[in-house]
XYZ file of C-alpha atoms in Angstrom:
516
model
C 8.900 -25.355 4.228
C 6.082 -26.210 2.010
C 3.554 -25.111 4.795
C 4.957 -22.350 5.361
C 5.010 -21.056 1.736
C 1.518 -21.875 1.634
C 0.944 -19.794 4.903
C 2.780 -16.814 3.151
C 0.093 -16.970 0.248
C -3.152 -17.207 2.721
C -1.469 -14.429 4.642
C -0.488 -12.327 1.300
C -4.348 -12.764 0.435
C -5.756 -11.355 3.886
C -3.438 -8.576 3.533
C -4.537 -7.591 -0.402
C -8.079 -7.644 0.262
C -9.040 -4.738 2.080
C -6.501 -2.296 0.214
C -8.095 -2.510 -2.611
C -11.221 -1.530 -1.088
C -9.682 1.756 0.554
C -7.983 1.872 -2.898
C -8.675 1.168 -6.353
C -12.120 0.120 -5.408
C -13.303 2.791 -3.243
C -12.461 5.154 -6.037
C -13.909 3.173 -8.610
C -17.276 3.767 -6.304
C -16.412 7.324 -5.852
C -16.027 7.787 -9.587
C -19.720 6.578 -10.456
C -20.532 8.423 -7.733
C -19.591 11.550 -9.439
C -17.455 12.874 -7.262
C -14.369 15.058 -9.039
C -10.580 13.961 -9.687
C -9.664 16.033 -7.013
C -11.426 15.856 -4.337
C -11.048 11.575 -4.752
C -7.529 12.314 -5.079
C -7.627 13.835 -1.189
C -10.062 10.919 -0.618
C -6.830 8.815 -0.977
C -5.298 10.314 2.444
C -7.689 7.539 4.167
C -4.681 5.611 3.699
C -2.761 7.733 5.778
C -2.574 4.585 8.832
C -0.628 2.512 6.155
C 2.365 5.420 6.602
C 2.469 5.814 10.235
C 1.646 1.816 11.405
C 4.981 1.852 12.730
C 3.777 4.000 15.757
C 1.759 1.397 17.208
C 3.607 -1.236 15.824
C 5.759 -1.631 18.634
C 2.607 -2.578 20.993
C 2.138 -5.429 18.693
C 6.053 -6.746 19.251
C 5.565 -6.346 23.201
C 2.124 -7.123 24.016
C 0.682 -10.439 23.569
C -3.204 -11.227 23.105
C -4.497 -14.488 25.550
C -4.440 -17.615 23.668
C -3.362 -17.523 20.322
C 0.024 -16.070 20.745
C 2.046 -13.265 19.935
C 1.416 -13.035 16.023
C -1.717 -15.361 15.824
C -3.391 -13.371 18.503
C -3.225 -9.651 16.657
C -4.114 -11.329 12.945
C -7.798 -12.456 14.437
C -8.589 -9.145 16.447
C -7.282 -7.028 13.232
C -9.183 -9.529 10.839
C -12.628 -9.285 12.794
C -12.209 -5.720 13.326
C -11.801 -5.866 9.613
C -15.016 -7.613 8.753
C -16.987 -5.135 11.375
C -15.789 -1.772 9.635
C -16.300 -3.293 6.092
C -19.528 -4.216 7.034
C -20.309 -0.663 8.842
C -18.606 1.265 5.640
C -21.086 -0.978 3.354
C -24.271 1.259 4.824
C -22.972 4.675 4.294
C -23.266 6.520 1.211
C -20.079 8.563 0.074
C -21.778 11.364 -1.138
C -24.694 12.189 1.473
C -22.602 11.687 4.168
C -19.057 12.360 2.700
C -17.169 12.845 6.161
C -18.812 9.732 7.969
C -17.627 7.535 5.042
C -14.048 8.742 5.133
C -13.812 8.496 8.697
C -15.253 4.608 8.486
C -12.568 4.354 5.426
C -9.632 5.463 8.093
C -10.931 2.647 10.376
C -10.423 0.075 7.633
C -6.931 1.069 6.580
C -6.369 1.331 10.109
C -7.384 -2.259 10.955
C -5.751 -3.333 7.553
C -2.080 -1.583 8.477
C -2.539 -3.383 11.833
C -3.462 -6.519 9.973
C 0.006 -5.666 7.715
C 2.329 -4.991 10.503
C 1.699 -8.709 12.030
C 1.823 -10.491 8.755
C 4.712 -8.860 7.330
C 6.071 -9.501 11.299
C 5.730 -13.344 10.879
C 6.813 -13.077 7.140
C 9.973 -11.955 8.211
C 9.961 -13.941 11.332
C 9.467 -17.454 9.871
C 11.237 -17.147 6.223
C 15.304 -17.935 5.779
C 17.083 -15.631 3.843
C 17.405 -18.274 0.914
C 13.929 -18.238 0.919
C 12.681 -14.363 0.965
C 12.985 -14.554 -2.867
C 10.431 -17.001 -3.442
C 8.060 -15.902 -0.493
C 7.765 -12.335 -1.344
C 6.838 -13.889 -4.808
C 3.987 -16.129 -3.267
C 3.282 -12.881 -0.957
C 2.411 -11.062 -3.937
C 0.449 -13.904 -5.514
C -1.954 -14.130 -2.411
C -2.089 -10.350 -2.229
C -2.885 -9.755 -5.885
C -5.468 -12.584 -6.116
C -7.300 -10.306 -2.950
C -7.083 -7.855 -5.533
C -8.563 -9.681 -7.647
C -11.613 -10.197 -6.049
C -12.324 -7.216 -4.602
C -11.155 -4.877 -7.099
C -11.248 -7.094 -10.488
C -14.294 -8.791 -9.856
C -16.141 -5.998 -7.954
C -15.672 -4.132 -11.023
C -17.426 -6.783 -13.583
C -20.196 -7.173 -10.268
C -21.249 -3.603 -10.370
C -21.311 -3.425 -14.047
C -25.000 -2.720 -14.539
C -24.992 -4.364 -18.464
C -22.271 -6.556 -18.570
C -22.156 -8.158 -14.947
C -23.817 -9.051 -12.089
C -25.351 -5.454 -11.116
C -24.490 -5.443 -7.960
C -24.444 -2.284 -5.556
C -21.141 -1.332 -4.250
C -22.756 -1.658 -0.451
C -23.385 -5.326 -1.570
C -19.659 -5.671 -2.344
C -18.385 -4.238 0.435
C -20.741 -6.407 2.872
C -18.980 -9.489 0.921
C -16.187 -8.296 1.589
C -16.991 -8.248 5.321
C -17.989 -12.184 5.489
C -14.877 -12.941 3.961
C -13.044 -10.987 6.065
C -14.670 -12.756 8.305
C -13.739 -15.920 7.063
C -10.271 -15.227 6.634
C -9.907 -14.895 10.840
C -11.176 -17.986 11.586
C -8.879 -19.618 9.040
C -6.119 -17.581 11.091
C -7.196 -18.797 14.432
C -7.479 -23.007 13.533
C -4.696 -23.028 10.702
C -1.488 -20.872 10.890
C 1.659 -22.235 11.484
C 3.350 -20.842 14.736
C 6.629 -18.593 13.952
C 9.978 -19.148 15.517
C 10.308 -17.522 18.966
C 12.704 -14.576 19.176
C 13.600 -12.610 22.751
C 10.663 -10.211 23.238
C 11.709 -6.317 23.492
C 13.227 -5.680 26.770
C 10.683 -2.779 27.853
C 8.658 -1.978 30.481
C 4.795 -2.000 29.602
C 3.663 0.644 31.292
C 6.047 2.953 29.859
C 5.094 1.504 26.195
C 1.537 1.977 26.997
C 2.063 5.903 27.858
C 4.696 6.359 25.250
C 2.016 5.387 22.807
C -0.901 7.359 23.924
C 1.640 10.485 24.171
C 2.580 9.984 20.535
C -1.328 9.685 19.707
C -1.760 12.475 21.792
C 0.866 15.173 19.908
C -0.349 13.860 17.387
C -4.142 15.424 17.780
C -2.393 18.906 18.708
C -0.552 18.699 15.257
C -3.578 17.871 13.393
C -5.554 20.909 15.622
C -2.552 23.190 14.947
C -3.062 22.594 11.279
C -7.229 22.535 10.943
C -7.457 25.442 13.560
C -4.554 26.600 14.768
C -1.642 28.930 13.050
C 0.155 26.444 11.280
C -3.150 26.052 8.944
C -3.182 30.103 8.922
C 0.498 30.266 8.370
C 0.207 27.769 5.483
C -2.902 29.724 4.212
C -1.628 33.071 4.372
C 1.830 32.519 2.181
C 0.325 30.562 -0.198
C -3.022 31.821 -1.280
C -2.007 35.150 -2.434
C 1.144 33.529 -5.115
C -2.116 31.292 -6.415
C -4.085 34.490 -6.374
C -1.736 35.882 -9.197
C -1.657 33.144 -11.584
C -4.782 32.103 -13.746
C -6.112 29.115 -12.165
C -9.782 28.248 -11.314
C -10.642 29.335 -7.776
C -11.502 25.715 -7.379
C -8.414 24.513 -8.452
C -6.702 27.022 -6.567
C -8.568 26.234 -3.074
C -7.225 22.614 -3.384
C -3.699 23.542 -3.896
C -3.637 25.718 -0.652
C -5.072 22.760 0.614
C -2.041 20.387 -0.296
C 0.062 23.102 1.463
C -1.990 23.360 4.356
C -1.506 19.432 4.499
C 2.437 19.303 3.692
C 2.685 22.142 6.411
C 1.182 20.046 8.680
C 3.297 17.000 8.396
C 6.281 18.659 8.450
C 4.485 19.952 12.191
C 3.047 16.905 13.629
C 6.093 14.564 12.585
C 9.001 16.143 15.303
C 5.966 16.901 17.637
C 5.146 13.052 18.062
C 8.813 11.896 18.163
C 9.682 14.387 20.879
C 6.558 12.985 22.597
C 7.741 9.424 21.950
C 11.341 10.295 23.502
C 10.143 12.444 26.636
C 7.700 9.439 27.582
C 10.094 6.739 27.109
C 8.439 4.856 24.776
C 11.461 2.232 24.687
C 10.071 -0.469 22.164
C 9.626 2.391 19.190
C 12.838 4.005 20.668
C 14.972 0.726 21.222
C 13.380 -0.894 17.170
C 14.024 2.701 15.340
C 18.110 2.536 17.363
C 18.543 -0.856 16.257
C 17.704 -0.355 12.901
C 19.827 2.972 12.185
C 22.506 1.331 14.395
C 23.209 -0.269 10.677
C 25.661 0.764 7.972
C 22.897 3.078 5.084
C 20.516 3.257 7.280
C 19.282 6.749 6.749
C 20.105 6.139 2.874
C 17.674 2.947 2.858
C 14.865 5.102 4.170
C 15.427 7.654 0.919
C 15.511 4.596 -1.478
C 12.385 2.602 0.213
C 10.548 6.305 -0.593
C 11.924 6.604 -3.886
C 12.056 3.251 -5.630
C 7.599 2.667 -6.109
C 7.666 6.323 -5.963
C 7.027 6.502 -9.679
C 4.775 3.264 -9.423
C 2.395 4.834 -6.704
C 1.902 8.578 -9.387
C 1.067 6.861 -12.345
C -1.246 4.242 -10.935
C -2.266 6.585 -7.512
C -5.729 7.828 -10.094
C -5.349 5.009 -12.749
C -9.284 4.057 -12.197
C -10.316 7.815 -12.571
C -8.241 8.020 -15.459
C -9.648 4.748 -17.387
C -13.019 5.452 -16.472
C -13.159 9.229 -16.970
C -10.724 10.775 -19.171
C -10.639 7.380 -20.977
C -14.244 7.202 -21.124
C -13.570 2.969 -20.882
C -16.770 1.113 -20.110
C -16.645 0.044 -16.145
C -17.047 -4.181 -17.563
C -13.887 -3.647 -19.830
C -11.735 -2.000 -17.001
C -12.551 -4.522 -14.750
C -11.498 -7.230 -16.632
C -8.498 -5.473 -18.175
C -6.918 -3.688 -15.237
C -7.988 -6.014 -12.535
C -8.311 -9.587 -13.933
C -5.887 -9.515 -16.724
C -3.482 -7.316 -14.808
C -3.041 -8.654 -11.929
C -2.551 -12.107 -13.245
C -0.008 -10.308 -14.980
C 1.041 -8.240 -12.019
C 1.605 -12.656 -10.384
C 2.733 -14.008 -12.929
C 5.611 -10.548 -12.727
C 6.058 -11.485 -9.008
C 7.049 -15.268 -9.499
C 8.990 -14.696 -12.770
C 10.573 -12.011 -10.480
C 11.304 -14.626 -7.363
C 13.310 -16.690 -9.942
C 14.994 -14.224 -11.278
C 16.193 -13.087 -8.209
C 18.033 -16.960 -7.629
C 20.195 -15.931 -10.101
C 20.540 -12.011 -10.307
C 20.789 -11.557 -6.501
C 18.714 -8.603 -5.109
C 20.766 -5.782 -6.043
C 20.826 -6.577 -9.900
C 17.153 -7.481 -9.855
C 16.077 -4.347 -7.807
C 18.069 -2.181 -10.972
C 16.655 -4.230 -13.480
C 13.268 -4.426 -12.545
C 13.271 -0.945 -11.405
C 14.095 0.065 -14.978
C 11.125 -1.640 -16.112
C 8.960 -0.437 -14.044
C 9.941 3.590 -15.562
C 9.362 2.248 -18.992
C 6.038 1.150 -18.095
C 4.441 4.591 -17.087
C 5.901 5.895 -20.741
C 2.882 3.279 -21.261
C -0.155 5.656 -19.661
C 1.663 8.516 -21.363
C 1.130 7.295 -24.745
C -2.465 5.982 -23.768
C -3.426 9.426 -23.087
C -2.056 10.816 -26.327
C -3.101 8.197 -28.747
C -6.590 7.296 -26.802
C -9.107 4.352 -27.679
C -8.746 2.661 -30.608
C -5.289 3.536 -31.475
C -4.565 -0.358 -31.759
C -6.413 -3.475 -32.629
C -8.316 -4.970 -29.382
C -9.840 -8.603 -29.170
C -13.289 -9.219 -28.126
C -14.072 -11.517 -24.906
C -16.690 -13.749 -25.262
C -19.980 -14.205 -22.738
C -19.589 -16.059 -19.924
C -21.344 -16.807 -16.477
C -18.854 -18.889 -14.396
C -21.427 -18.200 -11.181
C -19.098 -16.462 -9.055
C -18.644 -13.629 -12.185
C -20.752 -13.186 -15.560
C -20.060 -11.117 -19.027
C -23.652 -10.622 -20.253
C -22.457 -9.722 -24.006
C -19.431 -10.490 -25.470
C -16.686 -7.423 -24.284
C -14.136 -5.797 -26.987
C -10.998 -5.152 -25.002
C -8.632 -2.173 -26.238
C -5.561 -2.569 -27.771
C -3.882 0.037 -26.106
C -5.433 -0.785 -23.072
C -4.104 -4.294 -22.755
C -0.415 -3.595 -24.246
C -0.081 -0.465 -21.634
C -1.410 -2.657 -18.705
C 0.197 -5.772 -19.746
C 3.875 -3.547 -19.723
C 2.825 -1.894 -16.309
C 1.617 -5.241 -14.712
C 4.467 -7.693 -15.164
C 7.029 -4.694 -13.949
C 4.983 -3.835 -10.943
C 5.423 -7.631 -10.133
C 8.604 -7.759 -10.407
C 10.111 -4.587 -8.592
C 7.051 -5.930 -5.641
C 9.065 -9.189 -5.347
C 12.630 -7.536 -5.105
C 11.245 -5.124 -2.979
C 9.496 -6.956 -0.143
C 12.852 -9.033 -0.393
C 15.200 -6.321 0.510
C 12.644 -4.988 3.530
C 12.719 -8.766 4.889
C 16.447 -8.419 4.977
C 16.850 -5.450 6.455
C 14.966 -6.472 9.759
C 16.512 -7.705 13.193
C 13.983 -9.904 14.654
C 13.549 -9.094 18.016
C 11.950 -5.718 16.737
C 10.390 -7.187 13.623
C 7.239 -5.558 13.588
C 8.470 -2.348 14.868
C 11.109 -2.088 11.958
C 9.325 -4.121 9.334
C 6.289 -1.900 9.734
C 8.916 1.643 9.833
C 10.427 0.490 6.534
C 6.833 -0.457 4.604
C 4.723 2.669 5.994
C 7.944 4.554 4.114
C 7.401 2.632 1.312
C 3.972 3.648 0.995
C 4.375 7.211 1.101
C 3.968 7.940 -2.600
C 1.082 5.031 -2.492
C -0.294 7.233 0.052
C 0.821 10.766 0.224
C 1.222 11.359 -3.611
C -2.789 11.092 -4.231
C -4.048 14.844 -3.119
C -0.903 15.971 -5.481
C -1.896 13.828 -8.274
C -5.172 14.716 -8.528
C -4.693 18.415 -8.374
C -1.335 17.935 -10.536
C -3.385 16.276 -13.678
C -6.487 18.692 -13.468
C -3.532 21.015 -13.486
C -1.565 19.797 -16.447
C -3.644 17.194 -18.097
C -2.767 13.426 -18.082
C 0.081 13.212 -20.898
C 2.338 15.567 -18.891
C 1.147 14.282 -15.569
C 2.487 10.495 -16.662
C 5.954 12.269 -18.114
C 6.271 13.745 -14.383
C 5.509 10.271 -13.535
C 8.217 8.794 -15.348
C 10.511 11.246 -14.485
C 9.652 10.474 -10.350
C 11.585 6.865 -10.994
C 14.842 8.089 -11.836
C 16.405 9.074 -8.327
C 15.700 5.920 -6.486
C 17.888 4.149 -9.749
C 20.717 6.927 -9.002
C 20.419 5.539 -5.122
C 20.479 1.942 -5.703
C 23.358 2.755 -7.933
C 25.380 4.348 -4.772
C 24.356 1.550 -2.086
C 24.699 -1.504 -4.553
C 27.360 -3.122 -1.652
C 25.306 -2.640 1.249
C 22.325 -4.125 -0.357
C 24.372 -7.116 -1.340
C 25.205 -7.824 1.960
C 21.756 -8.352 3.081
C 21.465 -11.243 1.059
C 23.079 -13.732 3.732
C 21.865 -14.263 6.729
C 23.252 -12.173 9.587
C 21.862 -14.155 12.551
C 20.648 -17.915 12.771
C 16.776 -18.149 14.530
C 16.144 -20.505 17.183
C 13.516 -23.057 16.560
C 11.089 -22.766 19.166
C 7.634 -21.630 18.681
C 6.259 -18.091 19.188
């Protein structure tokens, strides 16, 4: 058991690091850049792989890559596909060539929801339901200690003053050899999962159903960039923005969002009608299994809904801090990324032991309660701004690996407000990841596992053009009261399914013990 805990951690870690640099990171370097609120705020649909992973997902439960085995196998190819796009992204500059950088950005949230689909597959795979509590703690720790270094300490690195003055190119090709590092620890080290029976389908018919679904979905996406549902979209929208007294610039992005939105709501039926027609069983087969359960549909609304308030009020947190906040790069660094996410761990394993003795249900309504309070946090931040409470001061340090040239004041404000948002985020992560483990059958575990998280990071994902065009819009103390408000339905849901949720946390079948 030990081992594997430990494995959950290493695993956690590989999965952390490269979100933060299509994430927090990326938009940290954006920021300095000088590129605008909004358009980083679009920037953020290169995440867009992390919400539709479950498409290929099924490949990764049917297919197995020579040698390494089923889950071992996918977690070296994603991780050294990994290292080459972080490496490739590291020599392109964001602002002279803007589209070549986000396409390079898609590749690495690409690689990185791959990377997610098999870890949270073996997660699921090779933890007891006694022991999902405590591993989606020590999944968080290994995940937010990735953030750590490449968001945290990338931060103090690029600080010109304060820390190490590196470039952003030379964190991101860091990033790369670690990557790097992280698949041959993969390949020599991981414990092998226990076997379960392999989907049932045929592989040619997976193979086509999956290039169909890729397929419908280019026509969406040319029916929306070039086609009439783009015009459609256009045409309705742009004259109502015409009448109201918005900036033309401001204006352009909104028809923008609704050009987007219109073209979801397209390309969604469009690629599951292609998925049916080519019988593309191992989607088809995972998504009938999993709805074949009592809530299922009402699950899917909750898994949107309960970070939903989490992912607006921390989907432009770096803009905010280091523009509207006017905080010094050094003191965001080691506030929101050091400080905070040893918070955010420290959250997550206070969380896991909680949950021994609240049970999921009671610790998903608790800590989802906490985690509304804490965007009140932002809201007075933005109201009160620097200085509104006593700070500390951190003294100089060079510890090799990360330096503080001077001694740093810290904000008051800056550290109760994180502090609050930190240790709830932890704790709603733990019950969360939790409750997904339990909802999966294994035989489809990747398949399902990776359905239920690319729902959960829709508002991670798919809030960002809305939030950046929402605060420019409304300015940040209302944007962090809409924030607030964005929390309460998924409390109102988990409210209505409190006995189904309590069921998942037995076991429903026992797992055989022999090795995948």
């Amino acid at each position: 058991m030990a081992w594997r805990l430990l494995a959950v951690t290493l695993l956690g870690f590989a999965s952390g690091l490269p979100l933060a640099l299509t994430g927090q990171a990326m938009q940290a370097w954006l920021s300095l850049e000088g590129l605008d609120v909004a358009t980083i705020g679009f920037l953020s649909l290169v995440g867009l792989p992390y919400t539709f992973k479950f498409l290929w997902a099924p490949l990764m439960d049917r297919f197995e890559p020579p040698g390494l085995g089923r889950r071992r196998g996918w977690l070296v190819l994603t991780q050294l596909g990994l290292a080459g796009a972080l490496w490739a992204l590291a020599q392109t500059s964001p602002t002279q060539a803007t589209q070549a950088f986000a396409l390079l950005a898609v590749a690495v949230a690409f690689l990185s929801a791959s990377q997610d689909v098999v870890i949270d597959a073996w997660r699921t795979d090779v933890l007891a339901a006694h022991e999902r509590g405590i591993g989606a703690s020590l999944n968080v720790l290994g995940y937010r200690l990735a953030m750590i270094v490449s968001g945290g300490l990338a931060l103090i690195w690029t600080d010109a003053q304060q820390g190490g003055g590196w470039t952003w190119p030379q964190v991101y090709e860091g990033m790369a050899g670690l990557m790097a590092a992280v698949a041959v620890v993969s390949a020599l080290a991981l414990p092998r999962v226990r076997a379960a029976a392999r989907p049932s389908s045929v592989a040619r018919h997976d193979m086509l159903g999956f290039l169909a679904v890729v397929a419908a979905v280019a026509v969406g996406v040319l029916l929306t960039e070039r086609g009439p549902v783009g015009w459609a979209a256009r045409a309705v929208v742009a004259p109502l923005l015409a009448a109201t007294d918005l900036a033309a610039p401001l204006q352009a992005k909104w028809v923008d969002l609704a050009v987007l939105l219109a073209g979801i709501a397209v390309t969604l039926p469009l690629a599951a009608w292609a998925a049916r027609r080519a019988r593309f069983e191992t989607l088809i087969g995972g998504l009938r299994s999993y709805f074949s359960q009592p809530g299922a549909a009402a699950f899917l609304g909750f898994i949107v809904l309960y970070k939903l308030g989490d992912a607006f009020a921390g989907s432009l947190m770096t803009p905010f801090l280091l523009k509207a906040m006017a905080f010094p790069s050094a003191e965001v660094g080691v506030v929101n990324k050091l400080i905070g996410l040893w918070l955010t761990i420290a959250g997550a394993l206070v969380g896991g032991l909680l949950m021994l003795r609240l049970g999921l249900w009671r610790a998903l309504f608790l800590f989802g309660l906490l985690q509304m309070a804490s965007n009140l946090g932002f809201w007075w931040l933005a109201v009160n701004g620097a200085g509104a409470l006593p700070g500390l001061v951190l003294p100089a340090f060079d510890w090799g690996l990360v330096k503080l040239a001077q001694a740093t004041p810290v904000d008051g404000g800056l550290l109760m407000v994180i502090a609050f948002e930190n240790l709830a985020g932890g704790m709603g992560t733990a019950a969360f990841v939790a409750f997904l483990m339990g909802l999966c059958n294994q035989r489809f575990t990747a398949t399902q596992y990776a359905l239920l998280s690319a729902f959960a990071s829709v508002g991670r994902v798919w809030v960002g053009p809305l939030a950046g065009v929402l605060a420019e819009t409304i300015g940040w103390p209302t944007f962090f009261i809409v924030s607030t408000a964005a929390a309460a339905p998924a409390l109102w849901m988990l409210w209505r399914l409190r006995a189904p949720i309590r069921a998942l946390e037995v076991d429903r079948t026992a797992s055989a013990a022999t090795d995948d």
